[in-house]
Amino acid sequence: MEREAASRRDLFGIAIVAALVALALAFGAQRGRRTLAVVARTADVTALSGTAALYTLSPTAGRLEVVARDERSRLDVEMSLVVDGVERPLAMRRGDVHVKDKSTLVGEFPIELGDERATGTLELRMDPVTDLLTATLGVAHEAGSSDHTYALRFSLAPEGRTVYVPGVGEIGDVANMQARSVVLDDEIHPFALLSGQGPLSITEVEPDTNQPGARPRLVVSARTETAPERARGAAAGKPARLDIAILVGGSSQALWGRLYQLSRVKVAKVTGVVTGTRERAHVIALDEDGHPRIRALVDPDGRFTIDAPTIARQWFAALEAVHTSAPVRFVPGTPWDLKLDVSAGGELHVKVTDGDTGQPLVARLIVKGIEGTIDPSFGPDYRASGAGPLMDILEGEVKTPLPAGKYRVAATKGIEWSIDSQIVEIASGHTKAIELSPRHVVPTPGMIGCDLHVHARPSFDSPVTPEDRVLSLVSAGVDFAVPTEHNMVGDYGPPLEVLRLGKHLAHVPGVEVTTYNPRFGHFGVFPYTVGAAVPPYKGTTVNAVIAAARRSDPSRVVQVNHPRMAQNIGHFNIVNFDPKSARAPGIAAFDTIEVYNGYELSKRELTERVMEDWFSLLNFGKRMAATGSSDSHRIQYQWAGYPRTYALVDSRAAGDTGAPIDTKEVVAALKKGRSFVSSGPILELELSDGGRVARPGEELPRGVPLGGKLRVRAAPWIDVTSVEVIAGIQPSPGTPSSATVSLFKSPVVSRPTDMAKGAGTLGELEARTLRFESELAVRPPENARWVIAIVRGERLMDDALPFMPIQPLAFTNPIYLK
C-alpha cells in the first residue's frame, strides 16, 4: 500500500510539473507577441529581449551577447573598466545584478584603488521601440579620495565584418582613431557602436596568442573622466557618467537613418537604383569635403532606400573590384530616384621603368581620382597586387580596368627616388597607355636602408602573404629587412625565390617576442635560426627573454619595440620606466630601442616622447642605439619602409661594388649604432677633434672643440625645414635627466612638392637634392656625453603618398664623447 501511495504521489507531482511547464510556455508565447522589452533570468545570465535583437548579459564574465532576432548575426562584447590606464574586466557577482524595470538591468560592484574604495554602477537600458541598448557606467568615490581616471571599454572581434567609421570610411587598420560612431557590417544585420558624450576611442589590438584561432580585436572606449570632473558634476546635481550604445540594424540600408538621428544629424530619404551589373553593389555617399558618410548594400534587384544625412551630397556605386559609377551630386530628400550606373569603363596600361637605365622597375603605382572622379579600389588593404588605389608592380608593367574619369597616376620607389606622375583620362571602351620613369636621385653610398620590424603571415594580426610583404618592401626601395612575426621565426628566403627578387632585398630571419601572462612588451630579435625554438614569451621575465635571445648567438640584436605604445603593449609603459632615473629591470641590457615606429608616424609628439626616454638613457651612460621601422601589418595603410634605419657600412658590404649586401656587417653596424633613422631626409654627420674623424656609433674625446660636416639630402617631394645638432648632458642635481643643449641650428628653405621624374642628367638631379650642407665648429660642454643631428620637415607627405600623413623626420645615432 505504501508503494502504491508513493507511486500516486509521484504521478501527481509529475502532472503538477507538466502543468506548470505548459503554463509557462503559454505565458511566454503570449509575452513574445508584445513589443515591450522582456527581462528573462536564469542563473548568472540576464537578458533583455526586443523586437529586433536579444541582449544577454553574463555578469560573472563581464560579457554581453547581442543576437539579431532571426539569429543570422551576433556580436560578443567583453566589457571592462579602465582605471588609471589599467584595464579591469567588468565582472560582477550574480547577486550584484537586479532588474530595475522591464527594459533596464542594474549591477553594482566595488572598485579597489589600493587603500581607497569606489563603487561602480553599470546600467543596461534598452529602448523598446528601437532596440538601442545603452550601457552606462557611473563611479562613486569616497570623500577625500585621490584623483583617478576612468573609462568604459568594449572589446569585440570583427569576425570578417567591414569596419566603417562615418566621416572616415572603411578602415583596414584602426589604430588610435577618434570618432562618434563605428559600424560593423556583415551585410545582413549591421551593428553600430556610438556615444552621446563625445568621440569614442577606436583601436585594434592583438589577442592573447595562447588562444587557438585567436584574432585581433576591435576595442572601443568611451571618454576618460577624472575624479574632479565627476565631483563637479555631482555638485551640480547631475553625476557625470560614461556610456556606449549598441544599435542593431534590420538591414545594411536601414541602420543609417537611425544612427544619424541618434547623433542629432538631420536626415532625408534617398531612393534609387544601381544599373550595369548583376552583382550586388554598395552605395557610398560623401559630404562636400569628400568624407565618406554612408556605405550600404543594395537589394538583390539593385534598388535602395536610405535615410541619409542631408550633408551627403556626392553619391556613387561600387563593386568589390575597381568598377565604380561616375559620381552624382544628389541632395537627400529630392523626390526622384538616384540612378547610378556601374557599366564597365576603359583600361589603363602602365609601364614603369628606371628613368636612367630604362630597365623595368619594381615600384608602387598610385591611382587617384581628380576633378570629381572617385578613387578606384584594386582590392583589400592587405594585397600588394591591389590595395585600395595602390598596386605594387612586380615586373614593371600592369593593365587594369578603370571606370571612366580623370586620374593622377604616379609611380614611387621610396625616399631615395623621385616620383613620376601623369594625369590621364579614361574613356569607356578605350585603353590609355602611359610610361612612368622615377629616378634614383638621392645618392646613398655605404648606406643600407633597413626595415627591422615588419609583419606578414603567420603573424596572427596580419593578413599579408609573405610574397606580398616582400614585394611591398622592394617597391618601397628597402635594401634589408627582418621578418618579425609574433613568437615565430620569419624567413623571406622562400618568397624571394618565388618572386625572383633575391638581388633586390637582403634579409635575415627574425622574431618578435610577444609576451603574455604577464604581458610586459614586445621585443625584436635577429638574426634568428629558422626552425629554432623562440625565446620564452609566456610566464617569463624580461631578463629571461634577453638571456635566451643571446644564448646561442651573442651577435644578435635584441630590441625594445614600440616602447611607449598604448593598450598595455609598450614595455616602458608597463614597467613604469621613469626617465628621471633611467632605472627599470632589464632595460640597460637591450641593444637597440625602436624610437620611431610606423604606428606613430602621424603624431610626431609620440616619437618625441620616446626620444626623451632615449636621451635620458644615453645621459646616464647606457649606450643603446635608436632604430626606426614600419611595424607594417598591411599594404594600403602604414606602408612598409616608413620609417627606416640606414646602416652605415663600407662600399663592399653595402653592395656598391656589385657584390651582395653583407648581412653580418649590416647587423653589426645596427648593433653598434653606426646608423641613422629617417622617414624621408638622408642625413650625414661627421665630427672630428683635429686628427680623428667619427661618425654615428663612434667616439671622440670629451671637452674639446670639434669640427665636422653636416649634409642633408631629400627627394624632390619631401619637405625639409630645419637642421639641428644637439649634445646630451650628464645628469646632475637641478637638471632634467634628458637634458640637451643645442650646438648648432639652422632653418632650411622649404620647397613645393615636386612629383615629376626630373629633367637633366642624373648628376644634376643629385645636386638638386642637396638641401643643406655646412662645416661645423662646435664645443660641447664638459659634461656632454654624446652628440646627434636632427632634421625636420613640416609639410605632410600625404600630398604625394596617400594615407601617409607624415611630417618628415630624421636623426642620427650618437657620436659618443668619452
PDB file of C-alpha atoms in Angstrom, residues 168-365:
ATOM      1  CA  VAL A 168      36.458  58.387 -42.359  1.00  0.00           C
ATOM      2  CA  GLY A 169      35.224  55.413 -44.379  1.00  0.00           C
ATOM      3  CA  GLU A 170      36.104  51.744 -44.498  1.00  0.00           C
ATOM      4  CA  ILE A 171      39.006  51.032 -42.180  1.00  0.00           C
ATOM      5  CA  GLY A 172      41.554  48.278 -42.574  1.00  0.00           C
ATOM      6  CA  ASP A 173      43.770  49.210 -39.647  1.00  0.00           C
ATOM      7  CA  VAL A 174      42.009  51.191 -36.969  1.00  0.00           C
ATOM      8  CA  ALA A 175      44.777  52.054 -34.535  1.00  0.00           C
ATOM      9  CA  ASN A 176      44.308  55.191 -32.407  1.00  0.00           C
ATOM     10  CA  MET A 177      41.216  56.672 -34.058  1.00  0.00           C
ATOM     11  CA  GLN A 178      38.670  59.054 -32.545  1.00  0.00           C
ATOM     12  CA  ALA A 179      35.090  59.050 -33.903  1.00  0.00           C
ATOM     13  CA  ARG A 180      31.488  59.483 -32.746  1.00  0.00           C
ATOM     14  CA  SER A 181      30.431  56.045 -34.018  1.00  0.00           C
ATOM     15  CA  VAL A 182      31.677  52.904 -35.717  1.00  0.00           C
ATOM     16  CA  VAL A 183      29.691  50.415 -37.820  1.00  0.00           C
ATOM     17  CA  LEU A 184      30.413  46.696 -38.207  1.00  0.00           C
ATOM     18  CA  ASP A 185      28.559  45.431 -41.266  1.00  0.00           C
ATOM     19  CA  ASP A 186      28.167  41.770 -42.202  1.00  0.00           C
ATOM     20  CA  GLU A 187      25.663  42.860 -44.897  1.00  0.00           C
ATOM     21  CA  ILE A 188      22.849  41.066 -43.057  1.00  0.00           C
ATOM     22  CA  HIS A 189      22.399  42.924 -39.779  1.00  0.00           C
ATOM     23  CA  PRO A 190      24.968  45.674 -39.159  1.00  0.00           C
ATOM     24  CA  PHE A 191      25.884  46.702 -35.620  1.00  0.00           C
ATOM     25  CA  ALA A 192      26.741  50.265 -34.641  1.00  0.00           C
ATOM     26  CA  LEU A 193      28.524  51.479 -31.506  1.00  0.00           C
ATOM     27  CA  LEU A 194      28.100  55.122 -30.551  1.00  0.00           C
ATOM     28  CA  SER A 195      28.207  57.536 -27.650  1.00  0.00           C
ATOM     29  CA  GLY A 196      26.212  60.619 -26.828  1.00  0.00           C
ATOM     30  CA  GLN A 197      29.056  62.067 -24.784  1.00  0.00           C
ATOM     31  CA  GLY A 198      31.654  62.733 -27.449  1.00  0.00           C
ATOM     32  CA  PRO A 199      34.142  60.814 -29.599  1.00  0.00           C
ATOM     33  CA  LEU A 200      34.895  57.191 -28.930  1.00  0.00           C
ATOM     34  CA  SER A 201      38.444  55.873 -28.992  1.00  0.00           C
ATOM     35  CA  ILE A 202      38.656  53.086 -31.609  1.00  0.00           C
ATOM     36  CA  THR A 203      41.660  50.834 -31.992  1.00  0.00           C
ATOM     37  CA  GLU A 204      42.705  47.318 -32.974  1.00  0.00           C
ATOM     38  CA  VAL A 205      44.692  45.195 -30.533  1.00  0.00           C
ATOM     39  CA  GLU A 206      46.248  41.769 -30.574  1.00  0.00           C
ATOM     40  CA  PRO A 207      44.581  38.809 -28.871  1.00  0.00           C
ATOM     41  CA  ASP A 208      46.260  36.585 -26.324  1.00  0.00           C
ATOM     42  CA  THR A 209      48.289  34.324 -28.582  1.00  0.00           C
ATOM     43  CA  ASN A 210      47.690  31.252 -26.422  1.00  0.00           C
ATOM     44  CA  GLN A 211      44.090  31.060 -27.643  1.00  0.00           C
ATOM     45  CA  PRO A 212      43.629  28.737 -30.666  1.00  0.00           C
ATOM     46  CA  GLY A 213      42.441  30.669 -33.693  1.00  0.00           C
ATOM     47  CA  ALA A 214      42.839  33.995 -31.878  1.00  0.00           C
ATOM     48  CA  ARG A 215      42.142  37.095 -33.954  1.00  0.00           C
ATOM     49  CA  PRO A 216      42.752  40.815 -33.474  1.00  0.00           C
ATOM     50  CA  ARG A 217      40.036  42.583 -31.511  1.00  0.00           C
ATOM     51  CA  LEU A 218      38.344  45.922 -32.004  1.00  0.00           C
ATOM     52  CA  VAL A 219      38.459  47.996 -28.829  1.00  0.00           C
ATOM     53  CA  VAL A 220      36.019  50.879 -28.380  1.00  0.00           C
ATOM     54  CA  SER A 221      36.398  53.129 -25.335  1.00  0.00           C
ATOM     55  CA  ALA A 222      34.170  55.896 -24.024  1.00  0.00           C
ATOM     56  CA  ARG A 223      35.744  59.138 -22.940  1.00  0.00           C
ATOM     57  CA  THR A 224      38.030  59.161 -19.927  1.00  0.00           C
ATOM     58  CA  GLU A 225      36.898  61.132 -16.900  1.00  0.00           C
ATOM     59  CA  THR A 226      38.779  62.235 -13.810  1.00  0.00           C
ATOM     60  CA  ALA A 227      37.603  62.426 -10.214  1.00  0.00           C
ATOM     61  CA  PRO A 228      37.413  66.275 -10.150  1.00  0.00           C
ATOM     62  CA  GLU A 229      35.130  66.245 -13.222  1.00  0.00           C
ATOM     63  CA  ARG A 230      32.813  63.770 -11.517  1.00  0.00           C
ATOM     64  CA  ALA A 231      32.809  65.807  -8.345  1.00  0.00           C
ATOM     65  CA  ARG A 232      31.791  68.965 -10.218  1.00  0.00           C
ATOM     66  CA  GLY A 233      29.020  67.030 -11.954  1.00  0.00           C
ATOM     67  CA  ALA A 234      27.739  65.648  -8.654  1.00  0.00           C
ATOM     68  CA  ALA A 235      27.780  69.113  -7.092  1.00  0.00           C
ATOM     69  CA  ALA A 236      25.557  70.344  -9.904  1.00  0.00           C
ATOM     70  CA  GLY A 237      23.085  67.514  -9.276  1.00  0.00           C
ATOM     71  CA  LYS A 238      23.976  65.704 -12.486  1.00  0.00           C
ATOM     72  CA  PRO A 239      26.561  62.989 -11.844  1.00  0.00           C
ATOM     73  CA  ALA A 240      28.879  62.513 -14.815  1.00  0.00           C
ATOM     74  CA  ARG A 241      28.564  59.096 -16.479  1.00  0.00           C
ATOM     75  CA  LEU A 242      30.270  57.130 -19.253  1.00  0.00           C
ATOM     76  CA  ASP A 243      28.227  55.449 -21.936  1.00  0.00           C
ATOM     77  CA  ILE A 244      28.471  53.311 -25.065  1.00  0.00           C
ATOM     78  CA  ALA A 245      25.342  52.328 -27.018  1.00  0.00           C
ATOM     79  CA  ILE A 246      24.765  49.407 -29.394  1.00  0.00           C
ATOM     80  CA  LEU A 247      22.316  49.620 -32.301  1.00  0.00           C
ATOM     81  CA  VAL A 248      21.272  46.622 -34.424  1.00  0.00           C
ATOM     82  CA  GLY A 249      20.148  47.351 -37.973  1.00  0.00           C
ATOM     83  CA  GLY A 250      17.400  45.428 -39.710  1.00  0.00           C
ATOM     84  CA  SER A 251      19.491  45.632 -42.897  1.00  0.00           C
ATOM     85  CA  SER A 252      22.578  47.329 -44.299  1.00  0.00           C
ATOM     86  CA  GLN A 253      20.370  50.190 -45.538  1.00  0.00           C
ATOM     87  CA  ALA A 254      18.088  50.533 -42.520  1.00  0.00           C
ATOM     88  CA  LEU A 255      20.795  51.288 -39.959  1.00  0.00           C
ATOM     89  CA  TRP A 256      21.951  54.655 -41.256  1.00  0.00           C
ATOM     90  CA  GLY A 257      18.894  56.825 -40.663  1.00  0.00           C
ATOM     91  CA  ARG A 258      18.547  55.769 -37.039  1.00  0.00           C
ATOM     92  CA  LEU A 259      22.280  56.131 -36.415  1.00  0.00           C
ATOM     93  CA  TYR A 260      22.359  59.721 -37.677  1.00  0.00           C
ATOM     94  CA  GLN A 261      19.117  60.606 -35.885  1.00  0.00           C
ATOM     95  CA  LEU A 262      20.652  59.411 -32.622  1.00  0.00           C
ATOM     96  CA  SER A 263      23.657  61.619 -33.407  1.00  0.00           C
ATOM     97  CA  ARG A 264      21.248  64.567 -33.877  1.00  0.00           C
ATOM     98  CA  VAL A 265      22.060  64.895 -37.575  1.00  0.00           C
ATOM     99  CA  LYS A 266      19.259  65.883 -39.947  1.00  0.00           C
ATOM    100  CA  VAL A 267      18.323  63.133 -42.429  1.00  0.00           C
ATOM    101  CA  ALA A 268      16.164  62.831 -45.549  1.00  0.00           C
ATOM    102  CA  LYS A 269      15.139  59.918 -47.716  1.00  0.00           C
ATOM    103  CA  VAL A 270      17.135  58.803 -50.789  1.00  0.00           C
ATOM    104  CA  THR A 271      15.728  56.128 -53.101  1.00  0.00           C
ATOM    105  CA  GLY A 272      17.469  54.856 -56.190  1.00  0.00           C
ATOM    106  CA  VAL A 273      18.764  52.028 -58.307  1.00  0.00           C
ATOM    107  CA  VAL A 274      22.174  50.720 -59.412  1.00  0.00           C
ATOM    108  CA  THR A 275      22.384  49.537 -63.028  1.00  0.00           C
ATOM    109  CA  GLY A 276      25.045  47.995 -65.252  1.00  0.00           C
ATOM    110  CA  THR A 277      25.742  44.893 -63.149  1.00  0.00           C
ATOM    111  CA  ARG A 278      24.176  41.694 -61.885  1.00  0.00           C
ATOM    112  CA  GLU A 279      26.313  41.809 -58.759  1.00  0.00           C
ATOM    113  CA  ARG A 280      25.070  43.455 -55.592  1.00  0.00           C
ATOM    114  CA  ALA A 281      26.805  46.804 -55.364  1.00  0.00           C
ATOM    115  CA  HIS A 282      27.432  49.123 -52.442  1.00  0.00           C
ATOM    116  CA  VAL A 283      26.090  52.645 -52.451  1.00  0.00           C
ATOM    117  CA  ILE A 284      28.562  55.143 -50.977  1.00  0.00           C
ATOM    118  CA  ALA A 285      27.851  58.763 -50.081  1.00  0.00           C
ATOM    119  CA  LEU A 286      30.340  61.552 -49.392  1.00  0.00           C
ATOM    120  CA  ASP A 287      29.863  65.018 -47.968  1.00  0.00           C
ATOM    121  CA  GLU A 288      31.001  68.198 -49.721  1.00  0.00           C
ATOM    122  CA  ASP A 289      34.533  67.771 -48.354  1.00  0.00           C
ATOM    123  CA  GLY A 290      34.794  64.207 -49.673  1.00  0.00           C
ATOM    124  CA  HIS A 291      34.405  62.482 -46.299  1.00  0.00           C
ATOM    125  CA  PRO A 292      32.512  59.155 -46.533  1.00  0.00           C
ATOM    126  CA  ARG A 293      29.180  59.176 -44.698  1.00  0.00           C
ATOM    127  CA  ILE A 294      27.337  56.035 -45.824  1.00  0.00           C
ATOM    128  CA  ARG A 295      28.167  52.578 -47.158  1.00  0.00           C
ATOM    129  CA  ALA A 296      25.161  50.323 -47.751  1.00  0.00           C
ATOM    130  CA  LEU A 297      24.451  47.162 -49.731  1.00  0.00           C
ATOM    131  CA  VAL A 298      21.697  47.441 -52.360  1.00  0.00           C
ATOM    132  CA  ASP A 299      18.786  44.990 -52.619  1.00  0.00           C
ATOM    133  CA  PRO A 300      19.121  41.931 -54.912  1.00  0.00           C
ATOM    134  CA  ASP A 301      17.298  43.883 -57.637  1.00  0.00           C
ATOM    135  CA  GLY A 302      19.717  46.816 -57.333  1.00  0.00           C
ATOM    136  CA  ARG A 303      17.353  49.158 -55.507  1.00  0.00           C
ATOM    137  CA  PHE A 304      17.994  51.049 -52.267  1.00  0.00           C
ATOM    138  CA  THR A 305      16.147  53.292 -49.815  1.00  0.00           C
ATOM    139  CA  ILE A 306      18.231  55.101 -47.220  1.00  0.00           C
ATOM    140  CA  ASP A 307      17.508  57.851 -44.703  1.00  0.00           C
ATOM    141  CA  ALA A 308      20.724  59.799 -45.291  1.00  0.00           C
ATOM    142  CA  PRO A 309      22.234  62.859 -43.646  1.00  0.00           C
ATOM    143  CA  THR A 310      21.453  65.943 -45.694  1.00  0.00           C
ATOM    144  CA  ILE A 311      25.180  66.736 -45.870  1.00  0.00           C
ATOM    145  CA  ALA A 312      25.703  63.619 -48.038  1.00  0.00           C
ATOM    146  CA  ARG A 313      25.769  65.224 -51.485  1.00  0.00           C
ATOM    147  CA  GLN A 314      28.107  63.061 -53.611  1.00  0.00           C
ATOM    148  CA  TRP A 315      26.904  59.546 -54.433  1.00  0.00           C
ATOM    149  CA  PHE A 316      28.375  56.618 -56.320  1.00  0.00           C
ATOM    150  CA  ALA A 317      28.035  52.844 -56.510  1.00  0.00           C
ATOM    151  CA  ALA A 318      30.950  50.436 -56.215  1.00  0.00           C
ATOM    152  CA  LEU A 319      31.609  46.750 -56.813  1.00  0.00           C
ATOM    153  CA  GLU A 320      34.233  44.711 -54.991  1.00  0.00           C
ATOM    154  CA  ALA A 321      36.860  45.269 -57.685  1.00  0.00           C
ATOM    155  CA  VAL A 322      37.682  48.539 -59.441  1.00  0.00           C
ATOM    156  CA  HIS A 323      34.335  49.317 -61.037  1.00  0.00           C
ATOM    157  CA  THR A 324      32.556  52.366 -59.690  1.00  0.00           C
ATOM    158  CA  SER A 325      29.870  54.534 -61.154  1.00  0.00           C
ATOM    159  CA  ALA A 326      30.506  58.132 -62.079  1.00  0.00           C
ATOM    160  CA  PRO A 327      29.872  60.373 -59.041  1.00  0.00           C
ATOM    161  CA  VAL A 328      26.468  62.040 -58.951  1.00  0.00           C
ATOM    162  CA  ARG A 329      25.515  65.130 -56.949  1.00  0.00           C
ATOM    163  CA  PHE A 330      22.214  64.381 -55.242  1.00  0.00           C
ATOM    164  CA  VAL A 331      20.505  66.127 -52.320  1.00  0.00           C
ATOM    165  CA  PRO A 332      18.752  63.791 -49.850  1.00  0.00           C
ATOM    166  CA  GLY A 333      15.015  64.405 -49.923  1.00  0.00           C
ATOM    167  CA  THR A 334      14.908  65.051 -53.687  1.00  0.00           C
ATOM    168  CA  PRO A 335      11.614  63.481 -54.899  1.00  0.00           C
ATOM    169  CA  TRP A 336      13.000  61.288 -57.686  1.00  0.00           C
ATOM    170  CA  ASP A 337      15.235  58.254 -57.924  1.00  0.00           C
ATOM    171  CA  LEU A 338      19.013  58.460 -57.811  1.00  0.00           C
ATOM    172  CA  LYS A 339      20.369  56.368 -60.689  1.00  0.00           C
ATOM    173  CA  LEU A 340      23.948  55.067 -60.528  1.00  0.00           C
ATOM    174  CA  ASP A 341      25.455  53.067 -63.397  1.00  0.00           C
ATOM    175  CA  VAL A 342      28.484  50.817 -62.893  1.00  0.00           C
ATOM    176  CA  SER A 343      28.893  49.719 -66.501  1.00  0.00           C
ATOM    177  CA  ALA A 344      32.478  48.936 -67.466  1.00  0.00           C
ATOM    178  CA  GLY A 345      34.740  51.890 -68.255  1.00  0.00           C
ATOM    179  CA  GLY A 346      38.087  51.716 -70.032  1.00  0.00           C
ATOM    180  CA  GLU A 347      41.539  50.302 -69.355  1.00  0.00           C
ATOM    181  CA  LEU A 348      44.807  51.725 -68.057  1.00  0.00           C
ATOM    182  CA  HIS A 349      48.127  50.292 -69.264  1.00  0.00           C
ATOM    183  CA  VAL A 350      51.195  51.454 -67.309  1.00  0.00           C
ATOM    184  CA  LYS A 351      54.887  50.666 -67.792  1.00  0.00           C
ATOM    185  CA  VAL A 352      57.276  51.696 -65.013  1.00  0.00           C
ATOM    186  CA  THR A 353      60.978  51.907 -65.820  1.00  0.00           C
ATOM    187  CA  ASP A 354      64.133  53.268 -64.219  1.00  0.00           C
ATOM    188  CA  GLY A 355      64.429  56.777 -65.624  1.00  0.00           C
ATOM    189  CA  ASP A 356      68.190  56.371 -66.177  1.00  0.00           C
ATOM    190  CA  THR A 357      68.735  52.713 -67.099  1.00  0.00           C
ATOM    191  CA  GLY A 358      65.440  52.114 -68.894  1.00  0.00           C
ATOM    192  CA  GLN A 359      65.064  48.776 -67.104  1.00  0.00           C
ATOM    193  CA  PRO A 360      61.662  47.626 -65.724  1.00  0.00           C
ATOM    194  CA  LEU A 361      61.256  48.838 -62.156  1.00  0.00           C
ATOM    195  CA  VAL A 362      59.578  47.178 -59.181  1.00  0.00           C
ATOM    196  CA  ALA A 363      57.582  50.106 -57.850  1.00  0.00           C
ATOM    197  CA  ARG A 364      54.293  51.187 -56.256  1.00  0.00           C
ATOM    198  CA  LEU A 365      51.576  52.614 -58.507  1.00  0.00           C
TER     199      LEU A 365
END
